[in-house]
Amino acid sequence: MNTFLNYLFVAALFALVLAPVALGLARERRIDRQLREAERGRRAAGPPETRSAAQPVTAERRPYLRSWARV
């Protein structure tokens, strides 16, 4: 009976250690599947229209007037 309990304890310990690994792998597979589906949807829709795309915002860099170096 002690041998059976020892094997049961070792199996439970392995299950406890490997459970986070199995959950992480399942999560990664789900994310990969979602990314593949999104990529397929993007390819089916075609490239975005460049004329209707927003123009990039250009910001001018202004010097900081109250700098410690300009006292």
CSV table of C-alpha atoms in Angstrom, one decimal:
chain,number,residue,atom,x,y,z
A,1,MET,CA,0.0,0.0,0.0
A,2,ASN,CA,2.9,2.4,0.8
A,3,THR,CA,4.3,1.8,-2.7
A,4,PHE,CA,1.0,2.7,-4.3
A,5,LEU,CA,0.8,5.9,-2.2
A,6,ASN,CA,4.4,6.8,-3.2
A,7,TYR,CA,3.6,6.4,-6.9
A,8,LEU,CA,0.4,8.4,-6.4
A,9,PHE,CA,2.3,11.2,-4.7
A,10,VAL,CA,5.0,11.3,-7.4
A,11,ALA,CA,2.3,11.4,-10.1
A,12,ALA,CA,0.5,14.2,-8.3
A,13,LEU,CA,3.7,16.2,-7.9
A,14,PHE,CA,4.5,15.8,-11.6
A,15,ALA,CA,1.0,17.0,-12.5
A,16,LEU,CA,1.3,20.0,-10.2
A,17,VAL,CA,4.7,20.9,-11.8
A,18,LEU,CA,3.6,20.4,-15.4
A,19,ALA,CA,0.1,22.1,-15.1
A,20,PRO,CA,1.4,25.6,-15.7
A,21,VAL,CA,3.4,24.4,-18.7
A,22,ALA,CA,0.4,22.8,-20.2
A,23,LEU,CA,-1.7,25.9,-19.6
A,24,GLY,CA,1.0,28.1,-21.1
A,25,LEU,CA,1.2,26.0,-24.2
A,26,ALA,CA,-2.5,26.0,-24.7
A,27,ARG,CA,-2.6,29.8,-24.4
A,28,GLU,CA,0.3,30.2,-26.9
A,29,ARG,CA,-1.5,27.9,-29.4
A,30,ARG,CA,-4.7,30.0,-29.0
A,31,ILE,CA,-2.8,33.2,-29.6
A,32,ASP,CA,-1.1,31.7,-32.7
A,33,ARG,CA,-4.4,30.6,-34.1
A,34,GLN,CA,-5.9,34.1,-33.6
A,35,LEU,CA,-2.9,35.7,-35.3
A,36,ARG,CA,-3.2,33.3,-38.3
A,37,GLU,CA,-6.9,34.0,-38.6
A,38,ALA,CA,-6.2,37.8,-38.5
A,39,GLU,CA,-3.5,37.5,-41.1
A,40,ARG,CA,-5.8,35.5,-43.4
A,41,GLY,CA,-8.5,38.2,-43.0
A,42,ARG,CA,-6.0,40.9,-43.8
A,43,ARG,CA,-4.9,39.1,-47.0
A,44,ALA,CA,-8.5,38.6,-48.1
A,45,ALA,CA,-9.3,42.3,-47.6
A,46,GLY,CA,-6.3,43.4,-49.8
A,47,PRO,CA,-3.9,46.2,-49.2
A,48,PRO,CA,-5.2,49.4,-47.7
A,49,GLU,CA,-6.0,52.4,-49.9
A,50,THR,CA,-3.1,54.8,-49.7
A,51,ARG,CA,-5.1,57.9,-50.8
A,52,SER,CA,-7.5,57.6,-47.9
A,53,ALA,CA,-4.8,56.8,-45.4
A,54,ALA,CA,-4.0,59.5,-42.9
A,55,GLN,CA,-0.9,61.6,-43.5
A,56,PRO,CA,1.9,61.2,-41.0
A,57,VAL,CA,2.1,63.8,-38.3
A,58,THR,CA,5.3,65.8,-38.3
A,59,ALA,CA,6.2,67.6,-35.1
A,60,GLU,CA,8.7,70.3,-34.8
A,61,ARG,CA,11.2,70.0,-32.0
A,62,ARG,CA,11.4,73.2,-29.9
A,63,PRO,CA,14.2,73.8,-27.6
A,64,TYR,CA,13.3,73.8,-23.9
A,65,LEU,CA,13.5,77.5,-22.9
A,66,ARG,CA,14.0,77.0,-19.2
A,67,SER,CA,16.8,74.6,-19.2
A,68,TRP,CA,19.4,74.5,-16.4
A,69,ALA,CA,22.1,74.9,-19.1
A,70,ARG,CA,20.7,78.3,-20.2
A,71,VAL,CA,20.5,80.0,-16.9
